[in-house]
Every structure is written in C-alpha cells, then in structure tokens.
Coordinates of C-alpha atoms in Angstrom, one line a residue:
M1 CA 13.0 12.4 1.1
S2 CA 11.5 12.0 4.4
E3 CA 7.9 10.1 4.6
N4 CA 5.1 12.9 4.3
N5 CA 7.5 15.9 4.7
H6 CA 5.8 18.4 2.9
D7 CA 8.3 21.2 2.6
E8 CA 10.8 18.8 1.2
Y9 CA 8.1 17.6 -1.5
A10 CA 7.2 21.1 -2.1
A11 CA 10.6 21.7 -2.9
I12 CA 11.4 19.0 -5.5
D13 CA 11.1 20.6 -9.2
A14 CA 8.4 18.4 -11.0
V15 CA 5.2 19.1 -12.6
N16 CA 2.2 18.2 -10.4
F17 CA -1.7 18.9 -10.5
S18 CA -1.8 21.5 -7.9
T19 CA 0.3 23.5 -10.4
L20 CA -0.8 22.2 -13.8
K21 CA -4.4 22.6 -13.0
W22 CA -3.8 26.1 -14.0
M23 CA -2.4 25.3 -17.5
R24 CA -6.1 24.7 -18.1
E25 CA -6.6 28.6 -17.8
S26 CA -3.8 29.5 -20.0
P27 CA 0.0 28.9 -19.7
L28 CA 0.8 32.5 -18.6
V29 CA -1.8 31.5 -15.5
Y30 CA 0.1 28.1 -15.0
R31 CA 3.7 30.2 -15.1
H32 CA 2.2 33.0 -12.7
R33 CA 1.3 30.2 -10.1
L34 CA 4.4 28.5 -10.6
T35 CA 6.5 31.5 -9.8
Q36 CA 4.4 33.4 -7.4
G37 CA 3.3 30.1 -5.3
Y38 CA -0.6 30.1 -4.0
P39 CA -1.6 31.1 -0.8
D40 CA -2.6 29.1 2.0
T41 CA -6.3 29.9 3.0
P42 CA -8.5 28.8 6.2
A43 CA -10.5 26.5 3.3
L44 CA -7.1 24.6 2.3
A45 CA -6.3 24.4 6.1
M46 CA -9.5 22.8 7.1
G47 CA -9.5 20.6 3.6
R48 CA -5.6 19.2 5.6
V49 CA -6.9 18.5 8.5
T50 CA -9.7 16.9 7.8
H51 CA -7.8 14.3 5.5
T52 CA -5.4 14.0 8.6
L53 CA -8.6 13.3 10.8
V54 CA -10.1 10.8 8.2
F55 CA -7.3 8.6 7.2
E56 CA -4.3 9.5 9.8
P57 CA -5.9 10.6 12.9
E58 CA -3.1 9.7 15.2
K59 CA -0.6 12.3 13.3
F60 CA -2.9 15.3 14.1
A61 CA -1.2 16.4 17.5
A62 CA 2.0 16.3 15.6
E63 CA 1.0 18.6 13.0
Y64 CA -2.2 20.7 14.1
A65 CA -2.6 22.8 17.5
I66 CA -5.7 24.3 18.7
W67 CA -5.7 27.9 20.6
D68 CA -8.7 29.2 22.1
G69 CA -8.0 33.0 22.6
D70 CA -7.1 36.5 20.8
R71 CA -4.4 35.9 18.6
R72 CA -2.4 39.0 20.1
G73 CA -0.4 39.5 22.9
N74 CA 2.7 37.6 24.6
A75 CA 0.6 34.4 25.4
W76 CA -0.1 34.3 21.4
A77 CA 3.0 34.9 20.4
E78 CA 4.7 32.3 23.0
F79 CA 1.9 29.6 21.9
K80 CA 3.0 30.1 18.1
K81 CA 6.9 29.8 19.3
E82 CA 6.0 26.7 21.4
N83 CA 4.2 24.7 18.3
G84 CA 6.5 25.9 15.8
E85 CA 5.2 25.0 11.9
K86 CA 2.1 23.5 13.2
T87 CA -1.3 24.7 11.8
I88 CA -3.2 26.5 14.8
F89 CA -7.5 26.2 14.4
K90 CA -9.8 27.7 16.6
P91 CA -11.6 25.1 18.7
A92 CA -14.7 25.7 16.6
E93 CA -12.7 24.7 13.2
I94 CA -11.6 21.7 14.9
E95 CA -15.0 20.6 16.0
T96 CA -16.1 21.0 12.5
A97 CA -13.3 19.2 11.0
Q98 CA -13.5 16.6 13.5
Q99 CA -17.4 16.2 12.5
M100 CA -16.8 16.0 8.8
A101 CA -14.0 13.0 9.8
E102 CA -16.7 11.1 11.8
A103 CA -19.2 11.3 9.1
V104 CA -16.3 10.0 6.5
R105 CA -15.0 7.6 8.5
S106 CA -18.8 6.0 9.6
H107 CA -20.3 6.0 6.4
P108 CA -20.8 2.2 5.3
L109 CA -19.4 2.8 1.9
V110 CA -16.0 4.4 3.4
A111 CA -15.2 2.0 6.2
P112 CA -14.2 -0.7 4.6
Y113 CA -11.4 1.0 2.6
L114 CA -9.7 2.6 5.7
A115 CA -7.4 0.2 6.7
G116 CA -4.1 -1.2 5.0
G117 CA -3.5 2.2 3.0
L118 CA -0.8 5.0 2.5
F119 CA -1.8 8.4 3.0
E120 CA -0.5 10.9 0.6
H121 CA 2.5 8.9 0.1
A122 CA 4.9 10.9 -2.7
V123 CA 5.2 9.2 -6.2
F124 CA 7.8 10.5 -8.9
W125 CA 7.9 9.3 -12.2
T126 CA 8.9 10.3 -15.7
D127 CA 5.9 11.5 -18.1
P128 CA 6.7 8.8 -21.1
E129 CA 5.3 11.7 -24.0
T130 CA 7.8 14.4 -22.7
Q131 CA 10.1 13.1 -20.6
L132 CA 9.2 15.7 -17.7
P133 CA 9.8 14.9 -14.3
C134 CA 6.4 14.5 -12.2
K135 CA 5.3 14.0 -9.0
A136 CA 2.1 13.2 -6.9
R137 CA 0.6 12.5 -3.5
P138 CA -2.6 10.6 -3.6
D139 CA -4.8 11.1 -0.8
W140 CA -5.2 7.3 0.0
I141 CA -3.9 4.1 -1.8
I142 CA -4.4 0.5 -0.8
P143 CA -1.5 -1.3 -2.8
E144 CA -2.7 -4.9 -1.8
R145 CA -6.3 -4.2 -3.1
R146 CA -5.2 -1.9 -6.0
I147 CA -7.3 1.1 -5.0
L148 CA -7.2 5.0 -5.3
I149 CA -9.3 7.2 -3.2
D150 CA -9.2 10.8 -3.2
L151 CA -11.3 12.9 -0.3
K152 CA -13.0 15.9 -1.4
T153 CA -14.5 18.6 1.0
C154 CA -17.4 20.1 -0.7
V155 CA -20.5 22.5 -0.8
S156 CA -23.1 19.6 -2.0
A157 CA -22.2 16.0 -2.1
D158 CA -25.6 15.7 -4.4
A159 CA -24.4 13.8 -7.7
R160 CA -25.5 16.2 -9.7
R161 CA -24.2 19.2 -8.0
F162 CA -21.0 17.5 -6.9
G163 CA -20.4 16.6 -10.6
S164 CA -20.7 20.0 -12.0
A165 CA -17.8 21.3 -9.2
A166 CA -15.8 18.2 -10.1
A167 CA -15.8 19.0 -13.8
R168 CA -15.3 22.6 -13.2
Y169 CA -12.2 22.0 -10.7
G170 CA -10.9 19.3 -13.1
Y171 CA -11.1 16.4 -10.4
H172 CA -11.6 13.8 -13.0
L173 CA -7.4 14.9 -14.4
Q174 CA -6.4 14.7 -11.0
C175 CA -7.5 11.4 -10.7
A176 CA -6.0 10.4 -13.9
M177 CA -2.7 11.7 -13.1
Y178 CA -3.0 9.8 -9.6
E179 CA -3.6 6.7 -11.9
Q180 CA -0.6 7.8 -13.9
A181 CA 1.9 8.2 -10.6
I182 CA 0.6 4.8 -9.2
T183 CA 1.3 3.1 -12.6
Y184 CA 4.7 4.5 -13.6
G185 CA 5.9 5.3 -10.3
L186 CA 4.8 2.4 -8.3
G187 CA 4.5 -0.4 -11.2
W188 CA 0.7 -1.3 -10.5
A189 CA -2.5 -0.2 -12.0
P190 CA -5.7 0.9 -9.8
N191 CA -8.4 -1.4 -10.7
K192 CA -10.9 1.2 -8.5
V193 CA -10.6 4.9 -8.4
K194 CA -13.3 6.2 -5.9
I195 CA -13.9 10.1 -5.1
I196 CA -15.4 10.4 -1.5
A197 CA -17.3 13.8 -1.1
V198 CA -18.0 15.2 2.1
E199 CA -20.0 18.6 2.8
K200 CA -18.7 21.2 4.8
D201 CA -21.7 22.1 6.7
G202 CA -23.6 20.0 9.1
P203 CA -25.2 17.5 8.9
H204 CA -22.2 16.6 6.5
E205 CA -23.7 14.5 4.2
V206 CA -21.2 11.9 2.2
S207 CA -21.0 10.3 -1.3
V208 CA -18.7 8.0 -2.7
F209 CA -18.4 8.0 -6.2
D210 CA -16.9 5.6 -8.8
V211 CA -14.6 7.3 -11.5
S212 CA -15.4 5.1 -14.6
R213 CA -13.0 4.1 -17.0
D214 CA -14.1 6.1 -19.7
A215 CA -14.1 9.0 -17.5
L216 CA -10.6 8.3 -16.5
D217 CA -9.3 7.8 -20.1
A218 CA -10.7 11.1 -21.6
A219 CA -9.3 12.5 -18.5
A220 CA -6.0 11.2 -19.2
E221 CA -5.9 12.5 -22.8
E222 CA -6.4 16.0 -21.6
V223 CA -3.6 15.2 -19.2
V224 CA -1.2 14.6 -22.0
E225 CA -2.3 17.6 -23.9
V226 CA -1.9 19.9 -20.8
V227 CA 1.7 18.3 -20.0
G228 CA 2.5 18.7 -23.5
V229 CA 2.0 22.5 -23.4
V230 CA 4.2 22.4 -20.3
E231 CA 6.9 20.3 -22.2
V232 CA 6.7 23.2 -25.0
E233 CA 6.7 26.1 -22.9
K234 CA 10.3 24.8 -21.6
V235 CA 11.7 24.0 -24.8
E236 CA 11.0 27.5 -26.1
K237 CA 12.1 29.4 -22.8
T238 CA 9.6 32.1 -24.0
R239 CA 9.1 35.0 -21.7
R240 CA 5.7 35.5 -22.8
W241 CA 3.4 32.3 -22.0
R242 CA 0.4 32.3 -24.0
T243 CA -2.8 33.8 -22.6
R244 CA -6.1 32.5 -22.8
R245 CA -7.1 33.7 -26.0
R246 CA -3.5 32.4 -28.1
R247 CA -3.8 28.9 -26.5
R248 CA -7.6 28.8 -27.7
R249 CA -6.8 30.0 -31.1
R250 CA -3.9 27.5 -31.1
R251 CA -6.6 24.6 -30.1
R252 CA -9.3 25.9 -32.9
R253 CA -6.5 25.6 -35.3
R254 CA -5.7 22.4 -34.3
Q255 CA -9.2 21.1 -34.2
A256 CA -9.7 22.5 -37.8
E257 CA -6.8 20.7 -38.9
E258 CA -7.6 17.5 -37.8
A259 CA -11.1 18.0 -38.9
E260 CA -9.8 18.5 -42.7
E261 CA -7.9 15.5 -42.3
A262 CA -10.7 13.3 -41.2
E263 CA -12.7 14.7 -44.3
E264 CA -9.5 13.7 -46.4
M265 CA -10.0 10.0 -45.6

C-alpha cells in the first residue's frame, strides 16, 4: 500500500475505530455504518486539513485547494477538474485551520513532540482474542521516543468539558486501540499517550492531556468487549443484528451472572 493513501487504506477489510465506535450504540448501528458508510462533512474536512497543517504542512498543496468564488459555472467546473480528488476549501476556512494549527504548533507543551514522528502511519495487526484483522492510522507516533499523540478539534479545551466530550465520543477507546495497533503491529509499546485538544473558535485555546495507564487499561477492556461482539456477529452471520435493547439485555444478563458467581466465591 502506498504511504498515506486514504483510498487504499479504506479499501482494506479490517476492523478499525472509525466504524467500531458505532458498536457502542448497538451491533445494528455498527452494521449500518459498515455497509452504508459515513458521509463526509465540513467538520470532518476541517479536522483533516488541520491535522495536515499541524503535522505535515508541506503536504497541504498536494491534498487541498482553495477556491474564492461561486461554486457554479464553467470556471468552478474547470477548477474542480484541475484539482482532481483534492478537498476544496474557502479562503476563510483555510485561515481558520491555519490559525488552529499555529496555536497547536506554537504551544510550549506541543512543540517538543513535532519532530521525528510519523503522521497517520497505517498499522495492521490481528486481534489476539478474536483473530480478526484490524487496522489503524494513529495521528502521530514517535517510535524512537515511544510516544503516541492524538489531535482533536473541540468546542472547549477546558479539562472538565473536554473530558465529558472525550467520554461521550470514546476518545479513550481510540487511544487504547491505537496502543494495541502499535504494540501488535509495530512491536513496541508507547510509554506516553497524549491527547492535544484545540478549540475550533478563536482564540483557539490548546490543552494537552496525558492519558493515564488506568484509563487505557479500562478502555482496552471495553475495546476487547466490542471487538468480541463483532466477532460473534461475523460467526453467526445473522441478518438481524442486535439492537440497543437486545445488547443491553445481554450485558445485564452477563453482569447478573458475574454477580452470582462473585457471591458464590
């Protein structure tokens, strides 16, 4: 696979966090996202270009273009044709992305980690519990220093508010899955896992969070659980993927069984 080729990576059939996170809703939602995909949005596009401007700004021109004008007519059609598969932004959007990237790159707690890393390096491995093929593209890894960094754009970089959003969106699970990817796919374990949060609106406050060992271990257990559900569904090959209600009943039943076993011990 070509380095950093998004289309080639997406075509590889393997479990990844972008779809696995929907298993937290239900297997039915996961199946829907897996088969129907997830539409690109301006927010996702802004996240991608901000990541590029932070970690590999020299690749901006190869992946993005700027159009200042109406998105109609012959001139617009010709511009789209000339720029092929590039993502096209308005000047104001790029200005915002550049401001966010500069806020991140100039932050004193971030600057020491911007050299010697690999941006969205594709990693492939086999899950040891289920033997399912898995894949991941961590935002930024520094192999020589054994560091894993995840960058998030957010509404608020305040510790309490960002922590709430991180729990809601499963950022801790994503970091745990990235850690597994590096451990099983690259053969080394990160000794530091950090999340950089930058606010979408000016003045683009930045916070840097260390993901604790306890948080990673707890998240890894949930990753094992949801990957296990994927494995069960694949084995059963059922047409009726479990809904939220069925999955919750199954979890409550398992918790009750574990409680009974604990009482008997």
